[in-house]
Coordinates of C-alpha atoms in Angstrom, one line a residue:
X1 CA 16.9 -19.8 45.5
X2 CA 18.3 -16.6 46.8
X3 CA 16.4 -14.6 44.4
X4 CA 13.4 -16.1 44.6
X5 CA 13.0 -15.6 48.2
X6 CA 14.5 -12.1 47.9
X7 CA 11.3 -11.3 45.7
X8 CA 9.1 -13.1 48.0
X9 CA 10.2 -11.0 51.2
X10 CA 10.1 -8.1 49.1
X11 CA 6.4 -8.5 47.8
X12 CA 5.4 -9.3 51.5
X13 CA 7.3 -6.3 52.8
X14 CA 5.2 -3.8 54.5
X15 CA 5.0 -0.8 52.7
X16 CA 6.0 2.6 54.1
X17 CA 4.4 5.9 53.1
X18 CA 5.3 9.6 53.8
X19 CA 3.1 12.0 53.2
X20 CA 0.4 9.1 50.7
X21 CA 3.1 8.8 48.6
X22 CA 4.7 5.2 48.6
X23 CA 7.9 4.2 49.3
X24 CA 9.6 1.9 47.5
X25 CA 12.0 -0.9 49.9
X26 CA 15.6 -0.5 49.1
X27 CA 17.6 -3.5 49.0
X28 CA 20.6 -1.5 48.5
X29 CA 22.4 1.4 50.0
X30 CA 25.5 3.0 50.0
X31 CA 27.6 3.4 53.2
X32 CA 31.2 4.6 53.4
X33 CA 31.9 4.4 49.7
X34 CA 30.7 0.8 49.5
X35 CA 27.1 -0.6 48.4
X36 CA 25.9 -2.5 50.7
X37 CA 23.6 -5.3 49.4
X38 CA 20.8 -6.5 51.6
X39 CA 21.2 -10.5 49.9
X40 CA 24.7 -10.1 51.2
X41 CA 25.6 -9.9 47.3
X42 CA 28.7 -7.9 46.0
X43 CA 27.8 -7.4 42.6
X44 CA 27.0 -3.8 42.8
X45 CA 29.7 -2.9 44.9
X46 CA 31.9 -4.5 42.2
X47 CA 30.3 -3.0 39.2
X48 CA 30.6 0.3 40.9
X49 CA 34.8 0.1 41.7
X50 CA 35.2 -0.8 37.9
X51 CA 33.0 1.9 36.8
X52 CA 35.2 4.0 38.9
X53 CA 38.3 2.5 37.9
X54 CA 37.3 2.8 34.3
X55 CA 37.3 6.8 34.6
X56 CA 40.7 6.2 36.6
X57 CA 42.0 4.1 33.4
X58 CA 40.8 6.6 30.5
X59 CA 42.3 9.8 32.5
X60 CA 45.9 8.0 32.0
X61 CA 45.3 7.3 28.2
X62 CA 47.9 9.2 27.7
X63 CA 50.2 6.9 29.3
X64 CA 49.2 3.6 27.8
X65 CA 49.6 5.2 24.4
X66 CA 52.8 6.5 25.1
X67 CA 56.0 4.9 23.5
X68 CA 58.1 6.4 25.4
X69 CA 57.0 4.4 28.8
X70 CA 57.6 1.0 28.9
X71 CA 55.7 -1.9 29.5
X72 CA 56.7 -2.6 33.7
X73 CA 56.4 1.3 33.9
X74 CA 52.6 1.2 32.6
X75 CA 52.2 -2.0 34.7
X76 CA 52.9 -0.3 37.8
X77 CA 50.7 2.6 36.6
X78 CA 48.1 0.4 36.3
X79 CA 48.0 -1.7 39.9
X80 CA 49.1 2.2 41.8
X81 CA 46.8 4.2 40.0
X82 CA 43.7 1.9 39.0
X83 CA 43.7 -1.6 40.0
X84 CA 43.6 0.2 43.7
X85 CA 40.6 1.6 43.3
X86 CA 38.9 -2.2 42.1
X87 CA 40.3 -3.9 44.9
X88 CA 39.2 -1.4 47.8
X89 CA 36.8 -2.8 49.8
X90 CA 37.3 -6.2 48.4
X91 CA 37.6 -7.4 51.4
X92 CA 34.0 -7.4 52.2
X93 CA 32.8 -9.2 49.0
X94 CA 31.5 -12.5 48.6
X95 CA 33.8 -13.7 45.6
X96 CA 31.8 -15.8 43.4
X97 CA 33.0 -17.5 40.3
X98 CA 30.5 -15.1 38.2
X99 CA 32.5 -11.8 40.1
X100 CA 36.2 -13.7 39.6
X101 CA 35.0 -13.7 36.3
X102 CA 33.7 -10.4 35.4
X103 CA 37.1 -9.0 37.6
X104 CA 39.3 -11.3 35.2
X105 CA 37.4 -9.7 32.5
X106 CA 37.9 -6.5 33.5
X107 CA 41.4 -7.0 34.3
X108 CA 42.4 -8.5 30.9
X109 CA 40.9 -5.9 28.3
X110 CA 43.0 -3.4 30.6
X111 CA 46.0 -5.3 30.2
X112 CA 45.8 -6.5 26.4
X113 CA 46.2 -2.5 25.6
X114 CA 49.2 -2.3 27.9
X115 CA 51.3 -4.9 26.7
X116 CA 49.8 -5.4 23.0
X117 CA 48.6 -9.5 23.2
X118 CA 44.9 -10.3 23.2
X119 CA 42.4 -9.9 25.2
X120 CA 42.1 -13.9 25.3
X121 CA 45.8 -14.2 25.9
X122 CA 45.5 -11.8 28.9
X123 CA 42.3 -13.7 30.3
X124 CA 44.7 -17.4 30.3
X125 CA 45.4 -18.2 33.6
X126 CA 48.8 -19.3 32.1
X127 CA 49.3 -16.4 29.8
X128 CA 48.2 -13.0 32.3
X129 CA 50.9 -10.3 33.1
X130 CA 48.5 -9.6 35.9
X131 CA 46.6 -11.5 38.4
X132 CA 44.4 -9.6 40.6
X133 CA 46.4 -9.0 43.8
X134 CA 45.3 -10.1 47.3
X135 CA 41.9 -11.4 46.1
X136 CA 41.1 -15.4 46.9
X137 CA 38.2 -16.7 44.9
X138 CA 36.0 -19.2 46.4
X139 CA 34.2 -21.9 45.1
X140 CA 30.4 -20.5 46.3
X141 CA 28.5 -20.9 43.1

């Protein structure tokens, strides 16, 4: 329902011009180091802190290869060094199934090349090294 009034504002939006060129209406923006949504949405926001974390993640490749570290000392690697930088901001976000999902995702594929079991293993609730620390899921789907 969202959407489709979203796309019905949008299409009834005045439109701006500067200088006879059109401008298109932004229902986005970025504002200290967050995107701000104008639905209210998160998705973005949250696609943007893994893409970030992701770069965070292959910088320490080094250390998840490594035999020489062990498996806690990756771990805590993993939630100092990237997991940080998903959950910044989180607070803000309006956690949807589809986003506890996508984060779970996210989350396990990190964690099956730490500690060596699947990616399906990983994504079990009762079968995760790591839950997601500090974020409550709501039921708002």
């Amino acid at each position: 329902v969202q959407k489709r009034k979203r796309a019905q504002l949008l299409r009834q939006a005045q439109q701006v011009s500067l200088e006879g060129d059109m401008l298109k209406n932004e229902i986005e923006a970025e504002y200290l180091g967050t995107v701000v949504q104008g639905d209210g949405g998160c998705d973005a926001d949250v696609l943007r802190r893994l893409g970030i974390a992701r770069s965070a993640y292959n910088r320490l490749k080094w250390a998840w290869r490594s035999k020489r570290l062990g498996e806690s000392l990756k771990i805590r690697l993993f939630v100092v060094h990237v997991l940080s930088i998903v959950v910044w901001g989180h607070e803000g976000w309006t956690l949807t199934k589809a986003v506890e999902r996508k984060l779970n995702g996210w989350c396990a594929r990190c964690m099956a090349a730490l500690t060596g079991k699947s990616v399906v293993e990983e994504s079990r609730w009762e079968t995760q090294t790591l839950r997601l620390p500090g974020l409550n899921f709501y039921d708002t789907d």
